[in-house]
Coordinates of C-alpha atoms and ligand atoms in Angstrom, one line a residue:
M1 CA -5.3 -28.5 8.4
G2 CA -5.7 -27.1 12.2
S3 CA -3.4 -23.7 10.6
V4 CA -5.4 -23.3 8.0
K5 CA -8.7 -22.9 10.3
N6 CA -6.3 -20.7 12.8
K7 CA -5.5 -18.1 10.2
I8 CA -8.9 -17.4 8.7
G9 CA -11.6 -14.8 10.7
R10 CA -8.4 -12.9 11.7
Y11 CA -9.5 -9.6 11.0
G12 CA -11.1 -8.4 13.6
P13 CA -13.1 -5.5 13.9
S14 CA -14.8 -4.7 10.3
P15 CA -14.2 -1.0 9.7
Q16 CA -16.8 0.7 10.5
A17 CA -17.6 -0.9 14.4
K18 CA -16.7 1.5 16.4
G19 CA -14.6 1.4 20.2
R20 CA -12.1 -0.5 19.0
T21 CA -8.9 -0.3 20.7
D22 CA -5.2 0.2 19.5
Q23 CA -2.3 -2.6 19.6
T24 CA -0.3 -0.8 21.0
T25 CA 1.7 -3.7 21.4
S26 CA 1.9 -4.0 18.2
M27 CA 4.1 -1.4 17.8
H28 CA 7.3 -3.6 20.2
K29 CA 7.0 -6.8 18.1
P30 CA 8.0 -7.2 14.4
L31 CA 4.7 -7.9 12.3
Q32 CA 4.5 -11.8 10.9
F33 CA 2.9 -11.4 7.2
Y34 CA 1.2 -15.2 6.6
S35 CA 1.0 -16.1 2.6
T36 CA -2.2 -16.4 0.8
N37 CA -2.1 -20.0 0.0
L38 CA -1.1 -20.9 3.9
K39 CA 1.4 -23.4 3.4
A40 CA 4.5 -21.1 3.6
E41 CA 6.1 -20.0 7.2
N42 CA 5.0 -16.5 8.0
L43 CA 8.0 -14.4 7.6
R44 CA 9.3 -10.5 8.6
F45 CA 8.5 -7.3 6.7
H46 CA 12.0 -7.1 5.5
E47 CA 11.7 -11.3 4.6
A48 CA 8.8 -10.8 2.5
L49 CA 9.7 -8.2 0.9
L50 CA 13.5 -9.5 -0.3
K51 CA 11.9 -12.7 -1.2
G52 CA 8.5 -11.3 -3.6
Q53 CA 6.7 -14.1 -4.2
A54 CA 5.8 -16.6 -1.4
P55 CA 7.5 -19.8 -1.8
D56 CA 3.6 -21.8 -2.1
K57 CA 3.1 -19.0 -4.9
G58 CA 1.0 -17.0 -2.8
L59 CA 1.3 -13.5 -1.3
Y60 CA 2.1 -11.7 1.5
M61 CA -0.4 -11.0 3.5
P62 CA 0.0 -8.6 7.7
V63 CA -1.6 -11.0 9.9
N64 CA -2.7 -9.1 11.5
I65 CA -4.1 -5.5 10.4
P66 CA -2.5 -2.6 12.6
Q67 CA -5.1 0.4 13.6
I68 CA -4.7 3.9 13.5
L69 CA -6.9 5.7 16.0
P70 CA -9.5 7.8 15.7
E71 CA -8.2 11.0 17.2
E72 CA -4.8 10.5 15.0
I73 CA -6.1 10.1 11.7
A74 CA -7.4 13.4 12.6
E75 CA -3.7 14.8 13.8
F76 CA -3.3 14.3 10.0
R77 CA -4.6 17.1 8.6
E78 CA -1.7 18.8 9.8
K79 CA 0.9 17.0 8.6
E80 CA 2.4 17.0 4.8
Y81 CA 2.4 13.8 2.4
W82 CA 5.8 12.4 3.7
E83 CA 4.6 12.5 7.3
I84 CA 1.2 10.8 6.9
A85 CA 3.3 8.3 4.8
Y86 CA 5.4 7.7 8.3
H87 CA 2.9 7.1 10.6
V88 CA 0.9 4.9 8.3
T89 CA 3.3 2.9 7.0
R90 CA 5.3 2.8 11.1
R91 CA 2.5 0.4 11.0
F92 CA 3.8 -2.0 9.4
L93 CA 7.3 -1.8 9.5
A94 CA 7.5 -1.9 13.4
E95 CA 11.0 -3.4 15.1
E96 CA 12.3 -3.6 11.2
I97 CA 13.6 -0.3 10.9
S98 CA 14.7 3.0 13.0
D99 CA 12.0 5.1 12.7
D100 CA 15.3 8.0 12.1
E101 CA 15.8 5.8 9.4
L102 CA 12.4 5.6 7.9
K103 CA 11.9 9.2 8.0
T104 CA 14.8 9.2 5.6
I105 CA 13.5 6.9 3.3
V106 CA 10.4 8.9 2.9
R107 CA 11.2 12.2 2.9
D108 CA 13.1 11.0 -0.3
A109 CA 11.2 8.7 -1.7
Y110 CA 7.8 11.5 -1.5
D111 CA 9.7 14.9 -2.5
Y112 CA 6.7 15.4 -5.2
E113 CA 3.4 17.0 -5.1
V114 CA -0.5 15.4 -4.5
P115 CA -2.8 17.5 -6.1
L116 CA -6.5 16.9 -4.5
E117 CA -8.7 19.3 -7.9
Q118 CA -12.4 20.0 -7.3
V119 CA -14.1 18.8 -10.1
Y120 CA -17.4 19.6 -8.5
E121 CA -19.3 20.5 -5.7
R122 CA -17.2 17.8 -3.0
K123 CA -16.7 15.6 -6.3
Y124 CA -12.3 15.5 -6.9
I125 CA -9.4 13.8 -8.6
M126 CA -6.5 12.6 -6.6
R127 CA -3.7 13.0 -9.1
L128 CA -0.9 10.8 -8.6
D129 CA 1.1 11.4 -11.2
R130 CA 3.6 13.9 -10.2
G131 CA 6.6 11.0 -9.7
P132 CA 9.4 10.3 -11.7
T133 CA 7.4 8.6 -14.4
A134 CA 4.3 9.8 -14.0
S135 CA 2.6 7.2 -12.9
F136 CA 0.7 6.1 -9.8
K137 CA 3.5 3.1 -10.0
D138 CA 5.5 5.8 -8.3
F139 CA 4.6 5.4 -4.8
A140 CA 5.2 1.8 -4.2
A141 CA 8.6 1.6 -6.3
R142 CA 10.3 4.2 -4.6
M143 CA 9.7 3.2 -1.4
M144 CA 10.3 -0.6 -2.1
G145 CA 13.5 0.6 -3.8
R146 CA 14.6 2.6 -0.6
L147 CA 13.7 0.1 1.6
M148 CA 15.0 -3.3 -0.4
Q149 CA 18.1 -0.9 -0.4
H150 CA 18.1 0.2 3.6
Y151 CA 17.6 -4.3 4.1
L152 CA 20.4 -5.0 1.7
K153 CA 23.4 -2.5 2.9
A154 CA 22.4 -3.9 6.0
G155 CA 23.0 -7.6 5.6
N156 CA 26.0 -6.9 2.8
R157 CA 24.5 -8.6 0.5
R158 CA 23.6 -7.6 -3.5
L159 CA 20.7 -8.5 -5.6
L160 CA 19.7 -8.3 -9.4
I161 CA 16.3 -7.5 -10.1
L162 CA 14.6 -9.0 -13.4
T163 CA 11.5 -7.3 -14.1
A164 CA 8.9 -7.9 -17.2
T165 CA 7.5 -4.7 -17.8
S166 CA 4.6 -3.8 -20.5
G167 CA 5.1 -0.2 -20.2
D168 CA 4.5 1.9 -16.5
T169 CA 5.7 -0.7 -14.2
G170 CA 9.5 -1.1 -15.6
S171 CA 9.8 2.7 -15.6
A172 CA 8.5 3.3 -12.2
V173 CA 10.9 0.6 -11.0
A174 CA 14.3 1.7 -13.2
N175 CA 13.1 5.0 -11.8
A176 CA 13.3 4.3 -9.0
F177 CA 16.1 1.8 -7.9
Y178 CA 18.5 4.0 -10.5
G179 CA 21.3 5.2 -9.0
L180 CA 20.9 2.6 -5.9
D181 CA 24.5 0.7 -4.6
N182 CA 23.5 -2.7 -3.1
I183 CA 21.3 -3.5 -6.5
D184 CA 21.3 -4.0 -10.0
I185 CA 18.2 -3.7 -12.1
V186 CA 17.4 -5.7 -16.1
V187 CA 14.4 -4.7 -17.3
L188 CA 12.4 -7.1 -20.4
F189 CA 10.1 -5.5 -22.7
P190 CA 8.4 -6.0 -25.4
R191 CA 10.8 -4.2 -28.7
D192 CA 7.0 -3.2 -30.4
E193 CA 4.5 -3.1 -27.8
V194 CA 5.5 0.1 -25.4
T195 CA 5.5 3.9 -26.8
D196 CA 8.8 6.0 -27.3
R197 CA 8.4 8.3 -24.1
Q198 CA 8.1 5.1 -22.2
R199 CA 11.4 3.4 -23.8
K200 CA 12.8 6.4 -23.4
Q201 CA 11.5 6.5 -19.6
M202 CA 13.8 3.0 -18.7
T203 CA 16.5 3.7 -21.5
T204 CA 18.2 7.5 -20.6
L205 CA 18.6 6.1 -17.2
G206 CA 22.1 3.8 -17.4
K207 CA 24.2 3.1 -14.6
N208 CA 23.1 -0.1 -12.7
V209 CA 19.6 -0.7 -15.2
K210 CA 20.1 -2.4 -18.2
V211 CA 17.6 -2.4 -20.6
L212 CA 16.6 -5.6 -22.8
A213 CA 14.4 -4.9 -25.9
L214 CA 13.0 -8.1 -27.1
D215 CA 11.2 -9.3 -30.3
A216 CA 9.0 -10.7 -28.5
K217 CA 5.5 -10.0 -26.8
F218 CA 4.9 -9.0 -22.9
D219 CA 4.5 -12.9 -22.1
N220 CA 7.1 -14.1 -24.1
C221 CA 9.0 -11.2 -21.4
Q222 CA 7.0 -12.6 -18.4
A223 CA 8.1 -16.1 -19.6
L224 CA 11.6 -15.3 -19.4
V225 CA 11.8 -13.9 -16.2
K226 CA 10.2 -17.1 -15.1
Q227 CA 12.4 -19.8 -16.5
A228 CA 15.5 -17.0 -15.1
F229 CA 13.5 -17.9 -11.6
A230 CA 13.8 -21.2 -11.8
D231 CA 17.8 -21.9 -13.6
P232 CA 20.6 -23.5 -10.8
L233 CA 23.2 -21.8 -12.7
L234 CA 21.6 -18.1 -11.7
D235 CA 21.5 -18.8 -8.3
Y236 CA 24.6 -17.2 -7.7
L237 CA 23.1 -13.3 -8.5
G238 CA 20.3 -13.1 -6.1
L239 CA 18.0 -12.4 -8.2
S240 CA 14.2 -11.0 -7.0
S241 CA 11.3 -9.2 -8.8
A242 CA 9.7 -6.1 -7.9
N243 CA 6.7 -7.1 -9.3
S244 CA 3.1 -5.8 -7.9
I245 CA 2.6 -8.7 -6.5
N246 CA 5.9 -7.8 -4.0
I247 CA 4.4 -6.4 -0.2
G248 CA 6.7 -3.7 -0.9
R249 CA 4.5 -2.3 -3.5
L250 CA 1.7 -2.4 -1.6
V251 CA 2.3 -0.8 2.0
P252 CA 2.6 2.9 0.7
Q253 CA -0.3 2.8 -1.3
I254 CA -1.9 2.6 1.8
V255 CA -1.1 6.3 2.6
Y256 CA -3.0 8.2 -0.9
Y257 CA -6.0 7.1 0.7
F258 CA -5.1 8.7 4.5
Y259 CA -3.7 11.1 2.5
A260 CA -6.5 12.2 0.7
N261 CA -8.9 12.3 4.0
A262 CA -6.5 14.5 5.7
K263 CA -6.7 17.5 3.2
L264 CA -10.5 17.1 2.3
S265 CA -12.6 16.3 5.0
S266 CA -12.8 18.8 8.2
A267 CA -15.0 15.9 10.1
W268 CA -15.5 12.6 10.8
E269 CA -17.0 11.2 7.3
Q270 CA -16.6 8.2 5.0
I271 CA -15.5 8.9 1.8
V272 CA -16.6 7.4 -1.5
F273 CA -12.9 6.5 -3.3
S274 CA -13.0 5.4 -6.7
V275 CA -10.2 3.4 -8.6
P276 CA -9.5 2.8 -11.5
S277 CA -7.7 -1.0 -11.4
G278 CA -6.0 -3.6 -13.2
N279 CA -4.5 -5.6 -10.5
F280 CA -5.9 -4.7 -7.9
G281 CA -2.5 -3.3 -6.0
D282 CA -4.0 0.1 -5.5
M283 CA -7.5 -0.8 -4.5
M284 CA -6.0 -3.4 -1.7
G285 CA -4.1 -0.7 -0.9
G286 CA -7.1 1.2 -0.4
V287 CA -9.1 -1.2 1.8
L288 CA -6.2 -2.2 3.6
A289 CA -6.6 1.7 4.7
M290 CA -10.2 0.9 5.4
K291 CA -9.1 -2.3 7.6
M292 CA -6.4 0.1 9.4
G293 CA -10.0 2.7 10.6
L294 CA -9.8 5.5 7.5
P295 CA -13.6 6.3 7.4
V296 CA -15.0 4.7 4.1
K297 CA -18.1 4.9 2.5
K298 CA -18.0 2.8 -0.4
F299 CA -14.5 1.4 -3.2
I300 CA -15.2 1.7 -6.5
I301 CA -13.8 -1.0 -8.9
A302 CA -13.9 0.6 -12.1
T303 CA -12.6 -2.1 -14.7
N304 CA -12.0 -1.3 -17.8
E305 CA -14.0 -3.9 -20.6
N306 CA -11.6 -6.9 -18.5
N307 CA -15.1 -7.5 -16.5
E308 CA -13.9 -10.6 -14.3
F309 CA -13.6 -8.2 -11.4
P310 CA -17.8 -6.7 -11.4
N311 CA -19.2 -10.1 -11.8
Y312 CA -17.8 -11.7 -9.6
L313 CA -18.8 -9.2 -7.4
I314 CA -22.5 -9.8 -8.3
S315 CA -22.3 -13.4 -8.4
G316 CA -19.5 -14.6 -5.8
K317 CA -18.3 -16.8 -9.2
Y318 CA -15.1 -16.2 -10.1
N319 CA -13.6 -16.7 -14.0
K320 CA -11.1 -15.2 -14.9
I321 CA -10.7 -13.7 -18.8
E322 CA -7.9 -15.2 -21.3
P323 CA -6.8 -14.0 -22.8
S324 CA -7.2 -9.8 -21.7
R325 CA -8.7 -7.7 -23.6
N326 CA -7.4 -4.9 -25.0
C327 CA -8.3 -1.0 -23.9
I328 CA -6.5 2.3 -24.1
S329 CA -5.8 1.9 -20.4
S330 CA -3.9 -0.6 -21.5
A331 CA -1.5 -0.4 -18.3
M332 CA -5.6 -2.3 -16.7
N333 CA -5.4 -5.6 -19.0
V334 CA -5.5 -7.8 -16.9
G335 CA -8.2 -10.8 -17.1
H336 CA -6.9 -12.0 -13.8
P337 CA -5.6 -9.5 -10.8
S338 CA -2.8 -10.6 -9.0
N339 CA -4.2 -8.6 -6.1
L340 CA -7.4 -11.0 -5.8
A341 CA -6.1 -13.4 -3.6
R342 CA -5.3 -11.1 -0.9
L343 CA -8.7 -9.1 -1.4
V344 CA -10.4 -12.6 -0.7
A345 CA -8.2 -13.0 2.0
L346 CA -9.3 -9.9 3.8
Y347 CA -13.0 -11.0 3.4
G348 CA -12.0 -14.9 5.0
G349 CA -12.0 -16.3 1.3
I350 CA -9.5 -18.4 0.4
M351 CA -8.3 -17.9 -3.8
D352 CA -4.7 -20.0 -5.6
E353 CA -2.1 -18.6 -7.1
K354 CA -4.2 -19.7 -10.5
G355 CA -7.8 -18.0 -9.5
L356 CA -9.3 -21.3 -7.6
L357 CA -11.7 -20.2 -5.5
L358 CA -10.5 -22.8 -2.9
R359 CA -13.5 -20.8 -0.3
A360 CA -15.9 -18.6 -0.8
A361 CA -15.3 -15.3 0.9
D362 CA -18.1 -13.3 2.5
M363 CA -20.0 -11.5 -0.3
E364 CA -22.3 -9.7 1.7
Q365 CA -19.7 -8.0 3.3
M366 CA -17.6 -7.6 0.3
R367 CA -21.2 -5.9 -1.3
N368 CA -21.5 -3.5 1.6
E369 CA -17.7 -2.6 0.9
L370 CA -17.2 -2.0 -2.5
W371 CA -19.0 -1.5 -5.5
S372 CA -17.9 -2.5 -9.1
V373 CA -18.0 -1.8 -13.0
S374 CA -16.9 -2.5 -16.4
I375 CA -16.5 1.0 -18.0
T376 CA -16.1 0.2 -22.1
D377 CA -13.6 2.2 -24.6
E378 CA -16.2 3.8 -25.8
E379 CA -17.2 5.3 -22.4
T380 CA -14.0 5.9 -21.8
R381 CA -14.0 8.5 -24.5
K382 CA -16.9 9.4 -24.2
T383 CA -16.1 11.0 -20.7
I384 CA -12.3 12.6 -20.9
G385 CA -14.5 14.7 -24.3
E386 CA -17.2 15.5 -21.1
A387 CA -15.3 16.0 -18.5
W388 CA -13.1 17.8 -20.4
D389 CA -16.1 20.3 -21.9
R390 CA -17.6 20.5 -19.0
W391 CA -15.5 21.5 -15.7
K392 CA -12.3 21.4 -17.8
L393 CA -10.9 19.1 -15.7
L394 CA -7.9 17.0 -17.7
L395 CA -8.4 12.8 -17.9
E396 CA -5.9 10.4 -20.3
P397 CA -7.8 6.7 -20.4
H398 CA -7.2 5.2 -16.6
G399 CA -8.1 7.9 -14.3
S400 CA -11.7 8.5 -17.5
V401 CA -12.1 4.9 -15.7
G402 CA -12.4 5.7 -12.2
W403 CA -14.3 9.0 -13.0
A404 CA -16.7 7.2 -15.1
G405 CA -16.7 4.5 -12.5
L406 CA -17.7 7.5 -10.0
L407 CA -19.7 9.4 -12.1
R408 CA -22.8 5.4 -12.5
Y409 CA -22.2 5.4 -8.7
I410 CA -23.6 8.1 -7.8
R411 CA -26.3 8.4 -11.2
E412 CA -27.3 5.2 -9.6
Q413 CA -27.5 5.4 -5.9
G414 CA -29.6 9.0 -7.2
D415 CA -31.5 10.1 -3.7
Q416 CA -30.3 7.9 -1.6
L417 CA -26.6 9.6 -2.0
A418 CA -26.4 13.0 0.0
A419 CA -25.7 16.2 -2.1
N420 CA -22.7 17.0 -0.3
Q421 CA -21.1 13.2 0.3
L422 CA -17.4 13.3 -0.5
C423 CA -16.0 11.9 -3.0
V424 CA -12.5 11.5 -4.7
S425 CA -11.5 9.5 -8.1
L426 CA -7.8 9.0 -8.5
E427 CA -5.8 9.5 -11.5
T428 CA -3.4 7.6 -12.2
A429 CA -1.2 8.5 -14.7
H430 CA -0.6 11.9 -16.7
P431 CA -2.4 12.8 -19.6
A432 CA 0.6 13.8 -21.2
K433 CA 1.4 9.8 -21.0
F434 CA -1.4 8.9 -23.5
P435 CA -0.7 13.1 -25.8
D436 CA -2.5 10.8 -29.1
E437 CA -5.7 10.4 -27.9
I438 CA -6.0 13.0 -25.3
Q439 CA -5.7 16.1 -28.6
K440 CA -8.1 13.2 -30.4
I441 CA -10.5 13.7 -28.9
T442 CA -10.5 17.0 -26.9
G443 CA -8.1 19.0 -29.5
I444 CA -5.4 19.7 -26.9
E445 CA -2.4 18.8 -26.1
P446 CA -1.2 18.2 -22.9
A447 CA 2.2 19.6 -21.4
L448 CA 4.9 17.9 -20.4
P449 CA 4.9 17.5 -16.7
P450 CA 8.9 18.9 -15.3
S451 CA 10.3 14.8 -14.5
L452 CA 9.1 13.8 -18.8
Q453 CA 10.4 17.2 -20.2
G454 CA 13.6 16.5 -22.4
I455 CA 13.5 13.1 -21.9
D456 CA 12.8 12.8 -26.4
N457 CA 16.3 14.0 -27.1
K458 CA 18.5 12.2 -24.5
P459 CA 20.7 9.5 -25.4
E460 CA 19.7 5.7 -24.7
Y461 CA 21.3 3.2 -23.4
L462 CA 19.8 -1.3 -25.0
S463 CA 20.5 -4.1 -25.5
E464 CA 18.6 -6.3 -28.1
L465 CA 18.1 -9.7 -27.7
P466 CA 15.6 -12.4 -29.4
N467 CA 13.3 -14.6 -27.7
N468 CA 15.5 -17.3 -26.5
Y469 CA 16.1 -17.9 -23.0
T470 CA 19.4 -19.9 -23.7
D471 CA 20.6 -15.7 -25.5
F472 CA 19.0 -14.3 -22.4
R473 CA 20.2 -16.4 -19.9
S474 CA 24.1 -15.8 -21.8
W475 CA 24.0 -12.3 -21.6
L476 CA 23.1 -12.4 -17.5
I477 CA 25.9 -14.0 -16.9
S478 CA 28.3 -12.1 -19.1
N479 CA 26.9 -8.6 -18.0
Y480 CA 27.1 -10.0 -13.9
K481 CA 30.4 -12.2 -13.2
Ligands
PLP1 C1 -0.7 0.2 -13.1 C2 -1.8 0.9 -13.2 C3 -3.0 0.6 -12.8 C4 -3.9 -0.7 -12.4 O1 -3.8 -0.8 -11.4 P1 -3.4 -2.2 -9.9 O2 -2.5 -1.8 -8.7 O3 -3.2 -2.9 -11.3 O4 -4.9 -2.5 -10.3 C5 -3.6 2.1 -13.5 N1 -3.5 3.1 -14.4 C6 -1.7 3.2 -14.4 C7 -2.1 4.1 -15.6 C8 -1.3 2.0 -14.3 O5 0.0 1.9 -14.4

């Protein structure tokens, strides 16, 4: 167990610690990534990226958190989104990719705007919904796809990505990987459980994207994918996954926290961020940004009625919710966040893949830095209505959970919170993806963003399959020889 011992407490200075030094040496040595289950060997970034999950079923995390000095953070004020993305992600990719190639990738991936919308005083919404599939998952998927393509091409390899989706992940990944040379992608979705628009975002692509509609639930789709990964008859396909546990999805999600700071803050000040959370990939990006040196006063982790995390933060005891509760913020219907093991690791604990706490985390430090609240569907709807009436702020259900969480925090802190405290709540999807709910509440029909226009009339390419592994395997073998 010596190696286990070495691996804890590695995360040196606390985020608020002053006088930290930049680890310039890390720019010359490739960063290593360890598995949160501590039973797999450390890997370099590109290896962890192409692997996805560690062989011991843990999640990859950087052995050291790269630091960004206050002077450099201040310089971000003059930079565009893709430039900040370059400077932040480069810390994780030292010796892994040339500076020029990384620049090309981020410039190409982040060619859309990231609006910061003032709601009142210094309270803002950051809209992460202007990518090609109108959810924040585009930020991660687009960079991850391009990085994978880069490494596969260099190694003259191909990959077949299998991904099961309940909506947003499938479309973000399919769009991000569409047209890449060394990657094929198969998306499985439950036929009756996605909206028409969500389906069309996947089925209207074609080329290297194949889509399977299954007469099944999301969990069945997920199970078929897992069975395929474990099937020796399919070894020849080079199967990989693109789900939210891949380190390649986490690193790009650090960037927009630095961006918000750069564009809203003219002096060194700590921001309150509110993050509507399901699998906790988004909030992990934020917490990593803080550990890299971004000044943060508090992260508000706003969940829907799946309140396993708020309960854990209060009690220190973790109980997942099975089955997860169905709420209108459907992308956050998660009863056990897949990234929680990473958060626990950052605070010195160990959580295995089943959600068992093998070593407690430092709860006191966690409570210092995070605040969490569960928002009911009733409050989510009410918040959409009130935000529109009061500020002409248009929210969809996920962003509404985040905004409601922020309002609760502000109310609870009362006078302790300075009136001019800078606060940023994340909006993770475009309201036009949820037209029915929003029209019912506010009476207005959200306009389609350019990326979704025309989609209703495009031809669709998809195959239908029964919920049966033998059929799924035959389909894979006949389509990818
Ligand atoms: C996936 C998703 C979330 C939850 O993000 P996590 O990283 O899983 O916490 C929130 N909102 C939308 C719209 C999403 O698609």
